[in-house]
Amino acid sequence: MKTILTGVFLLLAAALPARAEMAWLALSPIPYGFVVPQEIASHLSTGPLTGSWAEQVKAAGARASVLVYYQPESGEKTILFSAYYFPADKWDAAQKPDEPPPFGQPVFRGDGRVLSVAGPHDTIFDPETTDGRNVIRASELLQEPGSFQPVE
């Protein structure tokens, strides 16, 4: 009986799809990381917000912000998303009832803080290419709060 159960278990395990190896991209200076499949993470890098938008973000009360870039197989890197880390009261004060959120969608709210992301609203690359599929999957992960893990 044990042999039959072991065989059934091994057969079922072999039929399950392989899980992608996951990687953690630090969103420093935000105390969170973005968890994505390794094949996507290898294309990602971070950098600071600059210019007048960075000044507006700071004036609104953000404690930290970061840009996340995607480097395609060929061509120049492009912004994939921006992340913002606010005290909850400052986040709430920045919201206007008849306008889209100026600092993206919240993915985490707790301990008096809000982590939000503003990502692509359209495909950046042809969806039939590896880069297109990677960006679509990364965009889907932006909607999943579990894709963002606090620094421990």
mmCIF file of N, CA and C in Angstrom, residues 14-95:
data_model
loop_
_atom_site.group_PDB
_atom_site.id
_atom_site.type_symbol
_atom_site.label_atom_id
_atom_site.label_comp_id
_atom_site.label_asym_id
_atom_site.label_seq_id
_atom_site.Cartn_x
_atom_site.Cartn_y
_atom_site.Cartn_z
ATOM 1 N N ALA A 14 4.913 15.106 -10.277
ATOM 2 C CA ALA A 14 5.517 15.312 -11.602
ATOM 3 C C ALA A 14 4.566 16.056 -12.529
ATOM 4 N N ALA A 15 3.259 15.905 -12.314
ATOM 5 C CA ALA A 15 2.276 16.559 -13.179
ATOM 6 C C ALA A 15 2.063 18.025 -12.830
ATOM 7 N N LEU A 16 2.460 18.437 -11.624
ATOM 8 C CA LEU A 16 2.281 19.830 -11.227
ATOM 9 C C LEU A 16 3.245 20.727 -11.986
ATOM 10 N N PRO A 17 2.823 21.943 -12.328
ATOM 11 C CA PRO A 17 3.745 22.854 -13.020
ATOM 12 C C PRO A 17 4.885 23.265 -12.092
ATOM 13 N N ALA A 18 6.057 23.423 -12.662
ATOM 14 C CA ALA A 18 7.218 23.843 -11.869
ATOM 15 C C ALA A 18 7.017 25.281 -11.410
ATOM 16 N N ARG A 19 7.373 25.569 -10.185
ATOM 17 C CA ARG A 19 7.276 26.934 -9.669
ATOM 18 C C ARG A 19 8.538 27.690 -10.067
ATOM 19 N N ALA A 20 8.327 28.900 -10.453
ATOM 20 C CA ALA A 20 9.463 29.730 -10.843
ATOM 21 C C ALA A 20 10.307 30.045 -9.618
ATOM 22 N N GLU A 21 11.601 30.083 -9.818
ATOM 23 C CA GLU A 21 12.516 30.510 -8.755
ATOM 24 C C GLU A 21 12.262 31.997 -8.523
ATOM 25 N N MET A 22 11.986 32.373 -7.275
ATOM 26 C CA MET A 22 11.648 33.757 -6.972
ATOM 27 C C MET A 22 12.880 34.519 -6.471
ATOM 28 N N ALA A 23 12.889 35.800 -6.749
ATOM 29 C CA ALA A 23 13.987 36.674 -6.319
ATOM 30 C C ALA A 23 13.384 37.902 -5.643
ATOM 31 N N TRP A 24 14.201 38.566 -4.851
ATOM 32 C CA TRP A 24 13.764 39.721 -4.068
ATOM 33 C C TRP A 24 14.546 40.935 -4.545
ATOM 34 N N LEU A 25 13.832 41.956 -5.025
ATOM 35 C CA LEU A 25 14.459 43.203 -5.464
ATOM 36 C C LEU A 25 14.253 44.251 -4.383
ATOM 37 N N ALA A 26 15.328 44.720 -3.765
ATOM 38 C CA ALA A 26 15.228 45.744 -2.720
ATOM 39 C C ALA A 26 14.713 47.045 -3.323
ATOM 40 N N LEU A 27 13.748 47.659 -2.645
ATOM 41 C CA LEU A 27 13.188 48.934 -3.079
ATOM 42 C C LEU A 27 13.758 50.082 -2.251
ATOM 43 N N SER A 28 14.955 49.933 -1.793
ATOM 44 C CA SER A 28 15.615 50.928 -0.949
ATOM 45 C C SER A 28 15.601 52.290 -1.637
ATOM 46 N N PRO A 29 15.265 53.328 -0.908
ATOM 47 C CA PRO A 29 15.191 53.521 0.535
ATOM 48 C C PRO A 29 13.858 53.116 1.177
ATOM 49 N N ILE A 30 12.913 52.612 0.386
ATOM 50 C CA ILE A 30 11.671 52.081 0.951
ATOM 51 C C ILE A 30 12.010 50.759 1.626
ATOM 52 N N PRO A 31 11.516 50.522 2.835
ATOM 53 C CA PRO A 31 11.892 49.301 3.552
ATOM 54 C C PRO A 31 11.085 48.068 3.116
ATOM 55 N N TYR A 32 10.979 47.872 1.815
ATOM 56 C CA TYR A 32 10.276 46.726 1.229
ATOM 57 C C TYR A 32 11.068 46.214 0.044
ATOM 58 N N GLY A 33 10.746 44.991 -0.355
ATOM 59 C CA GLY A 33 11.291 44.414 -1.570
ATOM 60 C C GLY A 33 10.154 43.925 -2.441
ATOM 61 N N PHE A 34 10.436 43.781 -3.716
ATOM 62 C CA PHE A 34 9.478 43.292 -4.710
ATOM 63 C C PHE A 34 9.895 41.873 -5.051
ATOM 64 N N VAL A 35 8.992 40.906 -4.857
ATOM 65 C CA VAL A 35 9.289 39.495 -5.080
ATOM 66 C C VAL A 35 8.760 39.096 -6.453
ATOM 67 N N VAL A 36 9.679 38.690 -7.324
ATOM 68 C CA VAL A 36 9.335 38.334 -8.699
ATOM 69 C C VAL A 36 10.120 37.097 -9.120
ATOM 70 N N PRO A 37 9.674 36.429 -10.183
ATOM 71 C CA PRO A 37 10.470 35.319 -10.698
ATOM 72 C C PRO A 37 11.871 35.793 -11.101
ATOM 73 N N GLN A 38 12.841 34.919 -10.900
ATOM 74 C CA GLN A 38 14.245 35.262 -11.173
ATOM 75 C C GLN A 38 14.451 35.756 -12.605
ATOM 76 N N GLU A 39 13.739 35.152 -13.564
ATOM 77 C CA GLU A 39 13.946 35.564 -14.962
ATOM 78 C C GLU A 39 13.472 36.995 -15.220
ATOM 79 N N ILE A 40 12.589 37.508 -14.367
ATOM 80 C CA ILE A 40 12.180 38.906 -14.466
ATOM 81 C C ILE A 40 13.134 39.780 -13.658
ATOM 82 N N ALA A 41 13.476 39.338 -12.452
ATOM 83 C CA ALA A 41 14.354 40.119 -11.569
ATOM 84 C C ALA A 41 15.682 40.447 -12.237
ATOM 85 N N SER A 42 16.171 39.548 -13.065
ATOM 86 C CA SER A 42 17.463 39.792 -13.721
ATOM 87 C C SER A 42 17.408 40.986 -14.678
ATOM 88 N N HIS A 43 16.202 41.440 -15.018
ATOM 89 C CA HIS A 43 16.033 42.599 -15.904
ATOM 90 C C HIS A 43 15.734 43.888 -15.134
ATOM 91 N N LEU A 44 15.602 43.801 -13.809
ATOM 92 C CA LEU A 44 15.169 44.948 -13.019
ATOM 93 C C LEU A 44 16.314 45.634 -12.295
ATOM 94 N N SER A 45 16.194 46.936 -12.149
ATOM 95 C CA SER A 45 17.131 47.729 -11.347
ATOM 96 C C SER A 45 16.336 48.899 -10.763
ATOM 97 N N THR A 46 16.935 49.572 -9.809
ATOM 98 C CA THR A 46 16.253 50.694 -9.162
ATOM 99 C C THR A 46 17.073 51.968 -9.275
ATOM 100 N N GLY A 47 16.401 53.079 -9.057
ATOM 101 C CA GLY A 47 17.063 54.375 -9.058
ATOM 102 C C GLY A 47 16.172 55.399 -8.377
ATOM 103 N N PRO A 48 16.729 56.537 -8.050
ATOM 104 C CA PRO A 48 15.954 57.555 -7.342
ATOM 105 C C PRO A 48 15.044 58.344 -8.287
ATOM 106 N N LEU A 49 13.973 58.882 -7.726
ATOM 107 C CA LEU A 49 13.179 59.873 -8.447
ATOM 108 C C LEU A 49 14.003 61.147 -8.478
ATOM 109 N N THR A 50 13.914 61.891 -9.570
ATOM 110 C CA THR A 50 14.645 63.148 -9.681
ATOM 111 C C THR A 50 13.734 64.214 -10.286
ATOM 112 N N GLY A 51 14.196 65.425 -10.235
ATOM 113 C CA GLY A 51 13.495 66.519 -10.887
ATOM 114 C C GLY A 51 12.281 67.016 -10.134
ATOM 115 N N SER A 52 11.409 67.695 -10.856
ATOM 116 C CA SER A 52 10.264 68.341 -10.226
ATOM 117 C C SER A 52 9.291 67.332 -9.616
ATOM 118 N N TRP A 53 9.149 66.149 -10.250
ATOM 119 C CA TRP A 53 8.250 65.148 -9.673
ATOM 120 C C TRP A 53 8.769 64.691 -8.310
ATOM 121 N N ALA A 54 10.062 64.496 -8.175
ATOM 122 C CA ALA A 54 10.645 64.104 -6.883
ATOM 123 C C ALA A 54 10.356 65.172 -5.832
ATOM 124 N N GLU A 55 10.440 66.433 -6.231
ATOM 125 C CA GLU A 55 10.144 67.529 -5.305
ATOM 126 C C GLU A 55 8.676 67.503 -4.879
ATOM 127 N N GLN A 56 7.769 67.223 -5.813
ATOM 128 C CA GLN A 56 6.343 67.148 -5.489
ATOM 129 C C GLN A 56 6.042 65.981 -4.547
ATOM 130 N N VAL A 57 6.698 64.872 -4.784
ATOM 131 C CA VAL A 57 6.505 63.693 -3.933
ATOM 132 C C VAL A 57 6.960 64.002 -2.507
ATOM 133 N N LYS A 58 8.117 64.629 -2.392
ATOM 134 C CA LYS A 58 8.637 64.992 -1.069
ATOM 135 C C LYS A 58 7.722 66.021 -0.388
ATOM 136 N N ALA A 59 7.259 67.014 -1.149
ATOM 137 C CA ALA A 59 6.385 68.049 -0.591
ATOM 138 C C ALA A 59 5.060 67.459 -0.110
ATOM 139 N N ALA A 60 4.621 66.374 -0.738
ATOM 140 C CA ALA A 60 3.375 65.721 -0.327
ATOM 141 C C ALA A 60 3.552 64.910 0.948
ATOM 142 N N GLY A 61 4.808 64.743 1.381
ATOM 143 C CA GLY A 61 5.054 64.060 2.648
ATOM 144 C C GLY A 61 5.592 62.651 2.546
ATOM 145 N N ALA A 62 5.973 62.206 1.356
ATOM 146 C CA ALA A 62 6.518 60.848 1.222
ATOM 147 C C ALA A 62 7.800 60.707 2.037
ATOM 148 N N ARG A 63 7.923 59.595 2.716
ATOM 149 C CA ARG A 63 9.164 59.303 3.440
ATOM 150 C C ARG A 63 10.242 58.789 2.501
ATOM 151 N N ALA A 64 9.814 58.107 1.434
ATOM 152 C CA ALA A 64 10.776 57.549 0.480
ATOM 153 C C ALA A 64 10.056 57.247 -0.830
ATOM 154 N N SER A 65 10.832 57.165 -1.896
ATOM 155 C CA SER A 65 10.301 56.795 -3.206
ATOM 156 C C SER A 65 11.431 56.176 -4.013
ATOM 157 N N VAL A 66 11.061 55.415 -5.044
ATOM 158 C CA VAL A 66 12.060 54.756 -5.880
ATOM 159 C C VAL A 66 11.445 54.453 -7.249
ATOM 160 N N LEU A 67 12.285 54.469 -8.264
ATOM 161 C CA LEU A 67 11.893 54.024 -9.599
ATOM 162 C C LEU A 67 12.436 52.620 -9.805
ATOM 163 N N VAL A 68 11.659 51.786 -10.478
ATOM 164 C CA VAL A 68 12.121 50.449 -10.862
ATOM 165 C C VAL A 68 12.140 50.411 -12.380
ATOM 166 N N TYR A 69 13.294 50.044 -12.921
ATOM 167 C CA TYR A 69 13.517 50.013 -14.362
ATOM 168 C C TYR A 69 13.502 48.579 -14.877
ATOM 169 N N TYR A 70 13.091 48.433 -16.133
ATOM 170 C CA TYR A 70 13.170 47.154 -16.831
ATOM 171 C C TYR A 70 14.158 47.309 -17.977
ATOM 172 N N GLN A 71 15.140 46.414 -18.038
ATOM 173 C CA GLN A 71 16.127 46.404 -19.119
ATOM 174 C C GLN A 71 15.742 45.312 -20.108
ATOM 175 N N PRO A 72 15.279 45.692 -21.303
ATOM 176 C CA PRO A 72 14.905 44.672 -22.289
ATOM 177 C C PRO A 72 16.147 43.961 -22.842
ATOM 178 N N GLU A 73 15.893 42.876 -23.572
ATOM 179 C CA GLU A 73 16.994 42.118 -24.171
ATOM 180 C C GLU A 73 17.817 42.985 -25.103
ATOM 181 N N SER A 74 17.166 43.923 -25.784
ATOM 182 C CA SER A 74 17.910 44.890 -26.592
ATOM 183 C C SER A 74 17.214 46.239 -26.443
ATOM 184 N N GLY A 75 18.009 47.284 -26.467
ATOM 185 C CA GLY A 75 17.454 48.617 -26.299
ATOM 186 C C GLY A 75 17.738 49.167 -24.915
ATOM 187 N N GLU A 76 17.205 50.351 -24.672
ATOM 188 C CA GLU A 76 17.472 51.044 -23.413
ATOM 189 C C GLU A 76 16.454 50.674 -22.347
ATOM 190 N N LYS A 77 16.895 50.776 -21.101
ATOM 191 C CA LYS A 77 15.982 50.481 -19.999
ATOM 192 C C LYS A 77 14.872 51.517 -19.963
ATOM 193 N N THR A 78 13.749 51.099 -19.386
ATOM 194 C CA THR A 78 12.582 51.971 -19.287
ATOM 195 C C THR A 78 11.985 51.831 -17.886
ATOM 196 N N ILE A 79 11.263 52.836 -17.446
ATOM 197 C CA ILE A 79 10.640 52.769 -16.128
ATOM 198 C C ILE A 79 9.500 51.743 -16.169
ATOM 199 N N LEU A 80 9.561 50.798 -15.251
ATOM 200 C CA LEU A 80 8.494 49.814 -15.108
ATOM 201 C C LEU A 80 7.442 50.315 -14.123
ATOM 202 N N PHE A 81 7.900 50.802 -12.955
ATOM 203 C CA PHE A 81 6.971 51.373 -11.988
ATOM 204 C C PHE A 81 7.718 52.255 -11.010
ATOM 205 N N SER A 82 6.952 53.057 -10.306
ATOM 206 C CA SER A 82 7.497 53.852 -9.211
ATOM 207 C C SER A 82 6.791 53.411 -7.939
ATOM 208 N N ALA A 83 7.517 53.465 -6.828
ATOM 209 C CA ALA A 83 6.954 53.085 -5.533
ATOM 210 C C ALA A 83 7.119 54.256 -4.570
ATOM 211 N N TYR A 84 6.139 54.397 -3.682
ATOM 212 C CA TYR A 84 6.113 55.509 -2.737
ATOM 213 C C TYR A 84 5.789 54.969 -1.348
ATOM 214 N N TYR A 85 6.405 55.578 -0.333
ATOM 215 C CA TYR A 85 6.191 55.162 1.054
ATOM 216 C C TYR A 85 5.816 56.393 1.855
ATOM 217 N N PHE A 86 4.568 56.432 2.314
ATOM 218 C CA PHE A 86 3.995 57.604 2.975
ATOM 219 C C PHE A 86 3.523 57.297 4.386
ATOM 220 N N PRO A 87 3.554 58.293 5.259
ATOM 221 C CA PRO A 87 2.730 58.200 6.462
ATOM 222 C C PRO A 87 1.273 58.191 5.988
ATOM 223 N N ALA A 88 0.423 57.402 6.620
ATOM 224 C CA ALA A 88 -0.958 57.247 6.156
ATOM 225 C C ALA A 88 -1.712 58.577 6.092
ATOM 226 N N ASP A 89 -1.481 59.462 7.065
ATOM 227 C CA ASP A 89 -2.212 60.735 7.045
ATOM 228 C C ASP A 89 -1.800 61.597 5.855
ATOM 229 N N LYS A 90 -0.534 61.551 5.470
ATOM 230 C CA LYS A 90 -0.072 62.317 4.301
ATOM 231 C C LYS A 90 -0.628 61.705 3.010
ATOM 232 N N TRP A 91 -0.648 60.372 2.958
ATOM 233 C CA TRP A 91 -1.220 59.687 1.801
ATOM 234 C C TRP A 91 -2.683 60.101 1.636
ATOM 235 N N ASP A 92 -3.431 60.028 2.732
ATOM 236 C CA ASP A 92 -4.857 60.369 2.682
ATOM 237 C C ASP A 92 -5.065 61.816 2.248
ATOM 238 N N ALA A 93 -4.241 62.716 2.731
ATOM 239 C CA ALA A 93 -4.376 64.138 2.385
ATOM 240 C C ALA A 93 -4.106 64.392 0.905
ATOM 241 N N ALA A 94 -3.300 63.547 0.269
ATOM 242 C CA ALA A 94 -2.955 63.743 -1.145
ATOM 243 C C ALA A 94 -4.050 63.251 -2.094
ATOM 244 N N GLN A 95 -4.997 62.481 -1.583
ATOM 245 C CA GLN A 95 -6.038 61.911 -2.440
ATOM 246 C C GLN A 95 -7.134 62.935 -2.717
#
